[in-house]
Amino acid sequence: MVLVLLGILALNGWAWRSTLKPSMTAANKPLLEQRPALRFGHNMPKESAMGVAAEKFAQTVEAEAGGALQVSVHPAGSLGNDLEMAELARNGELDIVLIPTAKMSVPLPAMQFADLPFYFPTPEHLYRQLDGEPGQLLLAKLRSMDLVGATFWGNGFKQFTANRPIHAPSDLREFKVRVMKSRLIMDQFENLGAKPVAIEFRETRQALADGVVDGQENPLAAIVAMGIHRVQSHLTLSDHAYLAYVLAISQKSFARLSDKHQTLLLETAKALTPFQRQETARQEEQFLQQIQDAGVKVNRLSGEEKGVFARLLRHIPWQFEDVIGSDVISKSEELLHAGQSPENQAQQILVGLDADFSPSRADTELAIKRGALLAMEEINRAGGVLGKQLVLLSRDDRAMPDRGQENFRSFAENKALVAILGGRHSMVAIPQSTLADQLQVPFLVPWAAAAQVVEQGGQPFRFVFRISANDRLAGPFLVDSALQRGSRVALVLENSSWGQGMLPHLQKRFQELTAAPVLVAWVNRGETELSQPMRALQDSGANVALLMLHPDEGAEWLRALAVHLPALPLVAHWGITGKDFFEKIRGVQDKTNLSFLQTFSLLHVDKERMASLQQAYQTLFDQPLLGSFLPHSGFAHAYDLVHLLARAIIQAGSTDRHRVRDALEQITEHDGLTKRYRAAPFTASRHEALERADYFLARYDASGHIVPVLPKGNP
């Protein structure tokens, strides 16, 4: 029992160490690199489920390697606490680690995935996620910590203890509950009406005994190890979240192994994952018996009771999507939907979203997704569409056209899906538009601005509808805006299909005005050496620059311009503003004169509607809309498209894709968020809902919020 207690204390942050812990000094480091055995450290007792699995892992590796590879297991935190062991592994001084994801979530917030409350209907649902693509995405993120993720083991599912039974959220109202120091977990209980109190695990039993808190959550192993069952009268088996551990290998150690031995370690860890979980379940039966023998009353939440909790907390994954990652959450949502009963699926109308959810580039896509989700929430609360609920399913195209087409085809094959929303990349959306007409599924575009997304040969695609800018109109708007600020315009264009595709629109407008740019500078992605381009810009005599750059390159140019040409007026396409652009130019934005194209501003929304919108957004995402740095145009465009889609379905009286397509052309007017569409948003000959009069220039204020410079339609 002492070993069990020490292991659980290490899990919850107590920096207990054995006096036999070896010294990790520079003097003996070379010896570590030459040791014959790989050292495997973890915080659990040897006889725990993870301790047993770790020993089996070592034995299996040694047997399969024929003695050429050995593993020594160091349990119960004998090499240090979790964070110390992680650091040793990063430095190559410890070869294999088994660490709670809760501890890994400090450097890698995405590891909070298994903490999502009542998100996984059954343990089997979670295991499929951790063993499937969401888990692989999470493991891949460990590379940033110089670790190679192998698999997820665990200490069991969390359960509630209290001095009364818990059957519904109302049982937790005003309930003081001990929690780990985690914003996600605290938000979970606040949404249930409880009062979360962050207390160190080692102090939890006494806090419960003294009445400082009324209850807590933990796996059965932790409840027994700390003796919580001796100071609480009721245990509620809820399986509402999972205490996962990640088994990872030091990248430095991994690199020293042969390909054969690398594969052996990874495959053995994965192969033993079911065994570890079975051993956890076996031991939990013993823990449960100990708890019952102590006189604790045990109840298990029914599926219906879990459903009540799940519905109340269903927004938690959306609130933390920007922390965990849209790539992980989107794939998880798809798998959870696939696991629903046919009866539940029959009550849903699906809308697909294909976008680039790469962790470093997902801000625009998250804005699009949130706009669609908020619109669906409003529609569903009002009774849904044709008596059914709208549901959004997302897929990640990683900005790859081939993958975007594959996702599009997969969505189109789902007969319950009525339409597909696109992402921000025109290079992905253009081939998807062709597919939309071929597969005859409505394609709704809230961002991608290339003219070819909606039209081909001057004629609109039949199944493609857009609320966004159109580069065929944006080009002239930007040229006119630049010429209002100076007569000698330099074009600074990204050397890509986007920049090359935009150049003809810019040139055409110059020709119409009998003018010409004094310089056309092409910028390659990732280009950071700008001394020569700055000289060329100075030598050209330009007194205004028109920028067509993505955020990374745009930030490099802004920093350089702040030094070399701080007074030069800059007019940019909105493509420059995504990602963490403002953070990268913070400190120099007031030394440059930058304005950029926009189609929507929250400042254009009337006060009454804005108050309602703010409240709905805060409720759904636990963030202020006005304080959000997500691109508001993408949010508003997607919001309007979903409301228009719902109107079209109702008008068609059907989810038949052809009838919905026809109905989209027949909506006469719509009071949208982006604008009030006084004429038909779409017609048979026009699938663009916005026109040049809807464009305006904006800038960043000192806090990084986007504010209009000129009214719509100007210049």
XYZ file of C-alpha atoms in Angstrom:
715
model
C 0.000 0.000 0.000
C 2.942 2.366 0.683
C 4.141 1.896 -2.874
C 0.663 2.531 -4.237
C 0.410 5.721 -2.201
C 3.815 6.953 -3.322
C 2.921 6.322 -6.957
C -0.368 8.180 -6.715
C 1.294 11.081 -4.895
C 3.862 11.339 -7.669
C 1.051 11.391 -10.227
C -0.579 14.347 -8.521
C 2.524 16.493 -8.328
C 4.408 15.539 -5.151
C 8.089 15.718 -5.991
C 8.968 12.608 -3.939
C 12.343 11.130 -4.714
C 14.232 8.052 -3.684
C 17.499 8.764 -1.892
C 18.979 6.279 -4.355
C 18.227 8.490 -7.365
C 21.354 8.562 -9.561
C 23.075 11.885 -10.126
C 22.676 13.211 -13.676
C 25.909 15.166 -13.938
C 27.963 16.039 -16.992
C 30.723 13.790 -15.656
C 28.726 10.568 -15.886
C 26.590 11.446 -18.911
C 28.929 9.693 -21.403
C 28.477 6.483 -19.402
C 24.702 6.773 -19.737
C 24.992 6.978 -23.507
C 26.964 3.742 -23.513
C 24.753 1.753 -21.138
C 23.586 -1.620 -22.494
C 20.021 -1.315 -21.183
C 17.301 1.223 -21.972
C 15.945 2.781 -18.804
C 12.163 3.013 -18.453
C 10.853 5.367 -15.753
C 7.311 5.874 -14.442
C 5.559 7.040 -11.276
C 3.332 4.047 -10.499
C 4.033 1.148 -8.105
C 5.464 -2.031 -9.569
C 2.295 -3.993 -8.745
C -0.042 -1.409 -10.345
C -1.608 -2.109 -13.739
C 0.902 0.154 -15.436
C 3.747 -1.268 -13.401
C 2.799 -4.798 -14.460
C 2.479 -3.715 -18.107
C 5.839 -1.923 -17.978
C 7.562 -5.099 -16.738
C 5.846 -7.100 -19.468
C 7.014 -4.520 -22.006
C 10.632 -4.953 -20.869
C 10.398 -8.748 -20.968
C 8.805 -8.774 -24.415
C 11.354 -6.394 -25.922
C 14.258 -8.417 -24.528
C 12.776 -11.687 -25.793
C 11.956 -10.353 -29.261
C 15.400 -8.750 -29.582
C 17.083 -12.008 -28.665
C 18.989 -10.313 -25.865
C 20.381 -7.601 -28.148
C 18.169 -4.990 -26.464
C 17.450 -4.779 -22.744
C 15.066 -2.591 -20.749
C 15.372 -1.817 -17.028
C 12.177 -0.562 -15.402
C 12.305 2.058 -12.612
C 8.840 2.385 -10.995
C 7.324 4.573 -8.270
C 9.089 7.781 -9.299
C 12.512 6.431 -8.308
C 14.141 8.566 -11.024
C 12.227 11.728 -10.159
C 8.769 13.176 -10.519
C 6.919 13.274 -13.841
C 8.248 16.610 -15.036
C 11.789 15.686 -14.062
C 11.574 12.399 -15.931
C 10.191 14.176 -18.991
C 13.144 16.562 -18.926
C 15.616 13.681 -18.542
C 14.041 12.000 -21.567
C 14.236 15.192 -23.615
C 17.945 15.343 -22.845
C 18.489 11.678 -23.702
C 19.363 10.782 -20.097
C 16.258 8.610 -19.727
C 15.141 6.420 -22.613
C 11.468 5.581 -22.040
C 8.881 7.381 -19.913
C 5.273 6.783 -18.924
C 3.778 10.106 -17.845
C 0.214 11.291 -17.107
C -1.188 13.363 -19.949
C -2.366 15.831 -17.295
C 1.290 16.598 -16.586
C 2.190 16.710 -20.277
C -0.595 19.248 -20.829
C 1.578 21.999 -19.333
C 4.007 22.053 -22.285
C 1.440 20.431 -24.630
C -2.107 21.687 -23.883
C -3.532 19.274 -26.496
C -2.920 16.445 -24.017
C -6.064 17.532 -22.114
C -8.060 15.602 -24.702
C -8.858 12.661 -22.384
C -10.030 15.123 -19.679
C -13.004 16.245 -21.798
C -15.993 15.481 -19.522
C -18.791 13.146 -20.636
C -17.425 13.475 -24.173
C -16.902 9.764 -24.779
C -20.138 7.752 -24.369
C -18.306 4.573 -23.322
C -14.713 3.576 -22.510
C -14.622 1.788 -25.852
C -15.340 5.067 -27.642
C -12.354 6.689 -25.943
C -10.043 3.754 -26.663
C -10.950 3.919 -30.349
C -10.040 7.602 -30.303
C -6.718 7.183 -28.492
C -5.755 4.215 -30.680
C -6.991 5.899 -33.856
C -6.255 9.090 -35.751
C -6.932 11.556 -32.874
C -4.430 9.676 -30.734
C -1.885 9.616 -33.537
C -2.240 13.383 -33.949
C -1.624 13.833 -30.224
C 1.393 11.517 -30.213
C 2.876 13.383 -33.176
C 2.817 16.619 -31.158
C 5.365 15.090 -28.748
C 8.038 15.611 -31.409
C 8.117 19.265 -30.362
C 9.365 18.027 -26.963
C 12.014 15.740 -28.487
C 9.920 12.706 -27.598
C 8.568 9.910 -29.800
C 5.002 9.040 -28.786
C 4.251 5.322 -28.827
C 0.807 4.769 -27.273
C -1.618 5.710 -24.508
C -1.992 3.631 -21.367
C -4.068 4.756 -18.387
C -4.877 4.663 -14.701
C -8.598 4.271 -15.270
C -11.670 6.428 -15.673
C -12.586 9.141 -13.193
C -15.489 8.627 -10.793
C -17.257 10.928 -8.320
C -17.165 10.543 -4.538
C -19.389 12.499 -2.151
C -21.487 12.107 0.967
C -24.607 11.695 -1.147
C -25.444 9.942 -4.403
C -24.984 11.857 -7.647
C -27.487 11.170 -10.419
C -27.919 14.539 -12.141
C -26.210 17.918 -12.523
C -28.628 19.319 -9.950
C -26.957 17.099 -7.324
C -23.778 19.127 -7.800
C -25.328 22.555 -7.463
C -23.372 24.656 -4.916
C -21.273 21.517 -4.327
C -17.667 22.265 -3.328
C -15.533 19.838 -5.316
C -11.776 19.269 -5.139
C -10.110 19.492 -8.548
C -6.665 19.523 -10.073
C -5.460 22.968 -11.083
C -6.868 22.827 -14.618
C -8.996 25.428 -16.395
C -10.781 22.720 -18.378
C -11.718 20.718 -15.275
C -12.750 23.828 -13.342
C -14.952 24.951 -16.231
C -16.538 21.498 -16.282
C -17.755 21.808 -12.695
C -18.702 25.476 -12.962
C -20.986 24.552 -15.854
C -22.573 21.906 -13.619
C -23.311 24.537 -10.967
C -20.601 23.275 -8.587
C -17.825 25.265 -6.920
C -14.431 23.836 -7.923
C -11.604 24.213 -5.408
C -8.029 23.461 -6.505
C -6.326 21.380 -3.795
C -3.123 19.335 -3.948
C -3.917 15.646 -4.159
C -2.018 14.749 -1.000
C -4.245 17.162 0.938
C -7.515 15.917 -0.555
C -8.467 13.314 2.052
C -8.048 15.763 4.930
C -9.954 18.470 3.052
C -12.835 16.030 2.600
C -12.708 14.924 6.245
C -12.718 18.544 7.453
C -15.578 19.561 5.143
C -13.451 22.033 3.209
C -14.847 20.368 0.090
C -17.841 18.085 -0.395
C -16.469 15.670 -2.974
C -13.882 14.954 -5.652
C -13.182 13.012 -8.866
C -10.495 10.366 -9.387
C -9.966 6.838 -10.702
C -10.606 3.990 -8.270
C -6.870 3.340 -7.842
C -6.347 6.887 -6.556
C -9.458 6.760 -4.349
C -8.213 3.614 -2.593
C -4.561 4.699 -2.415
C -5.441 7.945 -0.650
C -8.164 6.368 1.512
C -10.828 8.708 0.183
C -13.364 5.888 0.509
C -12.890 6.076 4.281
C -14.058 9.708 4.528
C -16.811 9.696 1.857
C -20.026 7.704 1.975
C -20.966 7.486 -1.715
C -19.210 6.532 -4.935
C -20.799 7.327 -8.288
C -19.407 5.325 -11.192
C -19.589 7.869 -13.992
C -16.573 7.129 -16.252
C -16.806 10.805 -17.173
C -13.139 11.364 -18.076
C -9.953 9.333 -18.340
C -6.633 9.570 -16.518
C -4.438 8.759 -19.496
C -0.697 8.165 -19.545
C 1.473 8.568 -22.613
C 4.291 6.107 -23.257
C 7.061 7.982 -25.034
C 10.663 7.387 -26.051
C 13.469 9.923 -25.925
C 14.134 11.165 -29.457
C 17.872 11.119 -28.743
C 17.738 7.521 -27.524
C 15.448 6.522 -30.377
C 17.830 7.935 -32.968
C 20.672 5.758 -31.619
C 18.701 2.555 -32.265
C 18.500 0.534 -35.456
C 15.318 0.716 -37.528
C 14.519 -2.818 -36.383
C 14.766 -1.924 -32.696
C 12.851 1.333 -33.176
C 9.992 -0.625 -34.718
C 10.179 -3.231 -31.951
C 9.735 -0.621 -29.206
C 6.792 1.090 -30.897
C 4.979 -2.107 -31.862
C 5.472 -3.702 -28.436
C 4.045 -0.637 -26.688
C 0.981 -0.668 -28.951
C 0.521 -4.436 -28.715
C 0.500 -4.297 -24.902
C -2.037 -1.457 -24.741
C -5.081 -3.801 -24.569
C -3.302 -5.879 -21.897
C -2.618 -2.782 -19.788
C -6.255 -1.709 -19.986
C -7.468 -5.206 -19.119
C -5.124 -5.278 -16.141
C -6.500 -1.894 -15.023
C -10.051 -3.262 -15.255
C -9.056 -6.389 -13.310
C -7.481 -4.378 -10.523
C -10.409 -1.964 -10.445
C -12.697 -4.871 -9.540
C -10.544 -5.395 -6.465
C -10.522 -1.665 -5.646
C -14.300 -1.514 -6.000
C -14.664 -4.434 -3.589
C -12.424 -2.662 -1.061
C -14.545 0.461 -1.370
C -17.777 -1.483 -0.851
C -16.289 -3.405 2.068
C -15.623 -0.047 3.731
C -19.384 0.592 3.711
C -19.443 3.031 0.799
C -22.685 3.024 -1.191
C -22.072 2.624 -4.918
C -24.301 3.711 -7.783
C -23.610 3.765 -11.507
C -24.916 6.465 -13.849
C -27.302 5.077 -16.431
C -26.911 5.894 -20.108
C -29.816 8.322 -19.819
C -28.268 10.058 -16.790
C -24.928 10.362 -18.583
C -26.778 11.904 -21.516
C -28.066 14.722 -19.310
C -24.520 15.561 -18.193
C -23.205 15.231 -21.744
C -25.780 17.642 -23.178
C -25.026 20.227 -20.516
C -21.274 19.990 -21.166
C -21.282 19.413 -24.915
C -19.807 22.875 -25.566
C -16.638 22.193 -23.506
C -14.771 20.632 -26.477
C -15.640 23.708 -28.597
C -14.476 26.049 -25.825
C -11.103 24.306 -25.682
C -10.757 23.491 -29.378
C -8.151 26.197 -29.878
C -6.176 24.660 -26.990
C -6.494 20.966 -27.843
C -6.385 21.578 -31.583
C -9.037 21.697 -34.289
C -7.286 18.826 -36.054
C -7.835 16.538 -33.047
C -11.351 17.727 -32.169
C -12.610 17.611 -35.756
C -11.491 14.025 -36.278
C -12.848 13.065 -32.880
C -16.273 14.530 -33.684
C -16.398 12.536 -36.900
C -15.604 9.271 -35.100
C -18.125 9.973 -32.346
C -20.833 10.630 -34.916
C -20.014 7.383 -36.731
C -20.458 5.545 -33.426
C -23.958 6.889 -32.807
C -26.996 4.669 -33.087
C -28.930 4.665 -36.391
C -31.885 6.138 -34.494
C -29.857 9.181 -33.419
C -28.340 9.644 -36.856
C -31.799 9.579 -38.423
C -32.705 12.714 -36.436
C -29.820 14.735 -37.861
C -29.090 16.738 -41.000
C -25.369 16.816 -41.644
C -23.261 19.641 -43.005
C -19.607 18.991 -43.819
C -16.704 21.371 -43.273
C -13.435 20.740 -45.079
C -10.658 23.101 -44.031
C -7.007 23.353 -43.083
C -6.899 22.467 -39.389
C -3.109 22.335 -39.193
C -2.280 23.462 -35.635
C -0.205 26.434 -36.805
C -2.743 27.682 -39.358
C -6.222 26.975 -38.006
C -7.359 30.428 -36.861
C -9.403 31.225 -39.978
C -10.829 27.706 -40.071
C -11.765 27.949 -36.388
C -13.550 31.240 -37.089
C -15.472 29.554 -39.932
C -16.334 26.579 -37.746
C -17.524 28.755 -34.875
C -19.695 30.830 -37.181
C -21.329 27.658 -38.500
C -21.746 26.165 -35.008
C -23.307 29.319 -33.581
C -25.785 29.487 -36.449
C -26.661 25.817 -35.953
C -27.108 26.359 -32.222
C -29.623 29.148 -32.907
C -31.459 27.074 -35.512
C -31.556 23.913 -33.389
C -32.766 25.778 -30.296
C -35.635 27.111 -32.393
C -36.695 23.579 -33.329
C -34.184 22.637 -35.988
C -34.918 22.140 -39.673
C -37.802 19.924 -40.791
C -37.921 18.593 -37.233
C -34.263 17.530 -37.279
C -31.072 18.931 -35.798
C -28.262 20.389 -37.884
C -24.896 18.773 -37.122
C -21.475 19.881 -38.353
C -18.812 17.325 -39.274
C -15.292 18.592 -39.986
C -12.361 17.183 -41.907
C -8.773 18.389 -42.140
C -7.306 18.894 -45.622
C -3.939 20.219 -44.336
C -3.991 22.721 -47.234
C -3.446 19.842 -49.683
C -5.717 19.868 -52.774
C -5.618 16.072 -53.168
C -6.649 15.554 -49.570
C -9.352 18.215 -49.940
C -10.821 16.366 -52.893
C -10.695 13.065 -51.026
C -12.530 14.621 -48.075
C -15.077 16.187 -50.405
C -15.837 12.859 -52.084
C -16.169 11.139 -48.726
C -18.624 13.775 -47.519
C -20.620 13.551 -50.741
C -21.047 9.787 -50.337
C -22.917 10.350 -47.059
C -26.579 10.589 -48.080
C -27.482 12.294 -44.778
C -25.211 15.209 -45.666
C -26.894 18.110 -47.436
C -24.021 20.541 -48.122
C -20.309 21.147 -47.616
C -18.599 24.259 -46.245
C -15.136 25.120 -47.544
C -12.032 26.540 -45.897
C -9.705 29.425 -46.669
C -7.381 28.048 -49.339
C -8.406 28.785 -52.931
C -5.968 26.160 -54.232
C -8.048 23.562 -52.348
C -11.444 25.101 -53.064
C -10.999 25.412 -56.865
C -10.865 21.647 -57.562
C -13.582 21.131 -54.942
C -15.852 23.459 -56.930
C -15.465 21.237 -59.968
C -16.277 18.228 -57.790
C -19.355 19.982 -56.394
C -20.874 20.218 -59.861
C -19.782 16.693 -60.792
C -21.143 15.121 -57.599
C -24.060 17.570 -57.430
C -23.688 18.611 -53.794
C -24.051 22.259 -52.624
C -20.653 23.777 -51.803
C -20.773 26.848 -49.550
C -17.653 29.040 -49.575
C -17.068 31.415 -46.615
C -13.493 32.514 -47.348
C -11.520 31.279 -50.420
C -11.415 34.387 -52.636
C -10.079 33.273 -56.040
C -12.528 34.079 -58.844
C -12.250 30.501 -60.152
C -13.809 29.124 -56.965
C -17.276 30.236 -58.025
C -17.058 30.746 -61.770
C -15.596 29.018 -64.777
C -15.410 30.780 -68.120
C -17.469 33.637 -66.725
C -20.306 31.305 -65.718
C -21.041 30.276 -62.107
C -20.668 26.686 -61.021
C -24.199 25.395 -60.516
C -23.634 23.996 -57.004
C -21.161 26.555 -55.590
C -22.304 29.546 -53.517
C -20.006 32.085 -51.878
C -20.191 34.766 -49.217
C -16.688 36.226 -49.296
C -14.457 38.510 -51.283
C -13.842 37.755 -54.949
C -10.290 38.510 -56.094
C -11.655 39.651 -59.468
C -13.327 42.489 -57.519
C -10.778 42.733 -54.714
C -7.923 43.443 -57.137
C -9.450 46.657 -58.537
C -10.551 47.694 -55.045
C -6.982 47.359 -53.752
C -5.493 49.189 -56.769
C -7.924 52.083 -56.303
C -7.164 52.135 -52.568
C -3.438 52.234 -53.237
C -3.714 55.001 -55.841
C -5.634 57.147 -53.380
C -2.578 57.010 -51.135
C 0.150 57.483 -53.740
C 0.714 57.698 -57.490
C 3.669 55.269 -57.642
C 2.496 51.804 -56.617
C 4.791 48.879 -55.891
C 3.233 45.415 -56.000
C 4.606 42.904 -53.474
C 3.112 39.546 -54.371
C 3.525 36.044 -52.999
C 5.196 33.801 -55.564
C 2.407 31.208 -55.609
C -0.762 30.377 -57.498
C -2.539 32.918 -55.291
C -0.215 35.833 -56.141
C 0.146 34.823 -59.792
C -3.615 34.454 -60.105
C -4.180 37.890 -58.605
C -1.719 39.713 -60.896
C -4.029 39.787 -63.982
C -6.824 41.410 -61.925
C -4.397 44.062 -60.705
C -2.915 44.671 -64.166
C -6.332 44.999 -65.745
C -7.306 47.738 -63.317
C -4.026 49.607 -63.877
C -4.644 49.482 -67.633
C -8.177 50.807 -67.190
C -6.689 53.762 -65.287
C -3.825 54.192 -67.805
C -1.356 53.573 -65.018
C 1.253 50.945 -64.181
C 3.056 49.692 -61.077
C 6.620 50.946 -60.645
C 7.728 47.564 -59.269
C 6.492 43.978 -59.120
C 8.356 42.118 -56.370
C 7.808 38.374 -55.932
C 8.146 36.884 -52.441
C 8.850 33.203 -51.892
C 7.285 31.380 -48.937
C 9.681 31.300 -46.004
C 11.821 34.138 -47.376
C 13.436 36.156 -44.573
C 16.420 37.903 -46.204
C 14.887 41.205 -47.262
C 17.804 43.628 -47.608
C 17.810 43.361 -51.416
C 13.997 43.685 -51.796
C 14.084 46.726 -49.490
C 16.730 48.374 -51.701
C 14.708 47.585 -54.823
C 11.619 49.109 -53.209
C 13.531 52.252 -52.256
C 15.145 52.538 -55.696
C 11.752 52.221 -57.430
C 10.574 55.513 -55.931
C 7.309 53.902 -54.821
C 5.189 56.033 -52.527
C 2.683 53.259 -51.727
C 2.889 49.450 -51.684
C 0.148 46.908 -52.379
C 0.817 43.645 -50.495
C -0.447 40.165 -51.373
C 1.285 38.099 -48.685
C 0.424 35.395 -46.179
C 0.928 36.134 -42.454
C 4.466 34.779 -41.963
C 5.973 36.593 -44.939
C 3.772 39.623 -44.283
C 5.150 39.940 -40.756
C 8.736 39.761 -42.071
C 7.990 42.551 -44.547
C 6.267 44.726 -41.939
C 9.242 44.463 -39.598
C 11.640 45.337 -42.425
C 9.484 48.228 -43.646
C 9.295 49.623 -40.105
C 13.070 50.040 -40.284
C 13.646 51.037 -43.910
C 10.405 52.741 -45.065
C 8.255 53.466 -41.998
C 6.217 56.223 -43.674
C 5.300 54.166 -46.757
C 1.507 53.609 -46.973
C 0.658 49.898 -47.229
C -2.548 48.424 -48.644
C -2.978 44.660 -48.277
C -5.283 41.795 -49.145
C -6.884 40.217 -46.061
C -4.712 37.132 -46.557
C -1.995 38.864 -44.568
C -3.997 38.994 -41.334
C -4.470 35.359 -40.346
C -2.627 33.155 -37.890
C -0.622 35.109 -35.264
C 0.179 38.002 -37.611
C -0.571 40.765 -35.132
C 1.503 39.134 -32.405
C 4.430 38.987 -34.811
C 4.175 42.674 -35.675
C 3.334 43.858 -32.169
C 5.672 46.730 -31.406
C 6.157 47.733 -35.039
C 2.539 48.070 -36.200
C 2.481 51.676 -34.982
C 5.654 52.368 -37.009
C 4.005 51.392 -40.295
C 0.924 52.587 -42.130
C -0.949 49.346 -42.880
C -4.575 48.931 -43.942
C -6.160 45.845 -45.420
C -9.319 44.647 -47.136
C -12.267 43.419 -45.061
C -15.906 42.512 -45.703
C -17.231 42.475 -42.141
C -16.723 44.286 -38.866
C -18.425 43.701 -35.539
C -18.567 47.484 -35.258
C -21.081 47.476 -38.133
C -23.549 45.328 -36.138
C -26.336 47.199 -34.343
C -26.138 47.243 -30.540
C -29.157 45.036 -29.828
C -28.058 42.288 -32.186
C -24.466 42.589 -31.002
C -25.500 42.076 -27.382
C -27.447 38.942 -28.297
C -24.594 37.656 -30.443
C -22.042 38.305 -27.708
C -24.093 36.415 -25.136
C -24.626 33.426 -27.452
C -20.930 33.295 -28.373
C -19.845 33.556 -24.742
C -22.197 30.726 -23.757
C -21.065 28.414 -26.531
C -17.315 29.095 -26.535
C -16.675 30.701 -23.133
C -14.875 33.587 -24.830
C -15.910 37.162 -25.637
C -16.599 37.658 -29.324
C -15.340 41.249 -29.336
C -12.136 40.164 -27.626
C -11.523 37.305 -30.025
C -8.609 37.603 -32.427
C -10.121 35.095 -34.866
C -10.890 36.538 -38.331
C -14.413 37.888 -37.868
C -15.134 37.908 -41.606
C -14.855 34.113 -41.800
C -17.079 33.805 -38.739
C -19.799 36.068 -40.181
C -19.686 34.529 -43.679
C -20.101 30.976 -42.339
C -22.847 32.121 -39.961
C -24.824 33.616 -42.844
C -24.272 30.629 -45.139
C -25.648 28.179 -42.568
C -28.726 30.339 -41.948
C -29.297 30.605 -45.711
C -28.876 26.850 -46.058
C -31.464 26.246 -43.333
C -33.888 28.589 -45.092
C -33.303 26.767 -48.372
C -33.995 23.366 -46.800
C -37.212 24.650 -45.263
C -38.240 26.304 -48.535
C -37.477 23.099 -50.445
C -39.268 21.005 -47.814
C -36.531 18.466 -48.309
C -32.827 17.744 -47.890
C -32.616 16.631 -51.520
C -29.463 18.343 -52.742
C -30.905 19.457 -56.092
C -33.967 20.984 -54.476
C -31.851 22.712 -51.840
C -29.566 24.085 -54.572
C -32.577 25.488 -56.434
C -33.980 26.976 -53.226
C -30.709 28.815 -52.502
C -31.268 30.760 -55.736
C -34.834 31.622 -54.765
C -34.347 33.272 -51.358
C -35.440 36.857 -51.970
C -33.816 38.692 -49.050
C -32.093 37.885 -45.787
C -31.172 39.848 -42.675
C -27.696 38.414 -42.309
C -24.776 39.192 -40.054
C -22.340 40.161 -42.800
C -24.964 42.453 -44.307
C -28.663 42.789 -44.855
C -29.215 41.162 -48.241
C -32.005 43.409 -49.507
C -31.943 41.730 -52.899
C -31.624 37.975 -53.405
C -28.301 36.755 -51.959
C -27.974 34.373 -54.926
C -29.637 34.110 -58.319
C -29.408 31.635 -61.183
C -26.727 33.782 -62.836
C -24.957 35.046 -59.699
C -23.653 32.839 -56.911
C -21.710 35.657 -55.227
C -23.565 37.225 -52.308
C -21.130 40.134 -51.862
C -20.114 42.863 -54.281
C -17.454 45.539 -54.338
C -19.690 47.921 -52.413
C -19.371 45.529 -49.452
C -15.574 45.877 -49.271
C -13.771 48.340 -47.017
C -10.330 48.965 -45.573
C -9.503 48.249 -41.947
C -6.503 48.417 -39.635
C -5.350 47.124 -36.263
C -5.888 49.224 -33.170
C -3.301 49.219 -30.372
C -4.839 46.063 -28.850
C -4.797 44.113 -32.099
C -8.505 44.383 -32.864
C -9.544 45.070 -36.462
C -11.358 48.385 -36.916
C -12.673 49.980 -40.138
C -10.693 52.825 -41.708
C -13.291 53.818 -44.312
C -16.998 53.061 -44.746
C -18.075 50.189 -46.993
C -17.688 50.780 -50.706
C -14.790 53.222 -50.391
C -12.665 54.188 -52.175
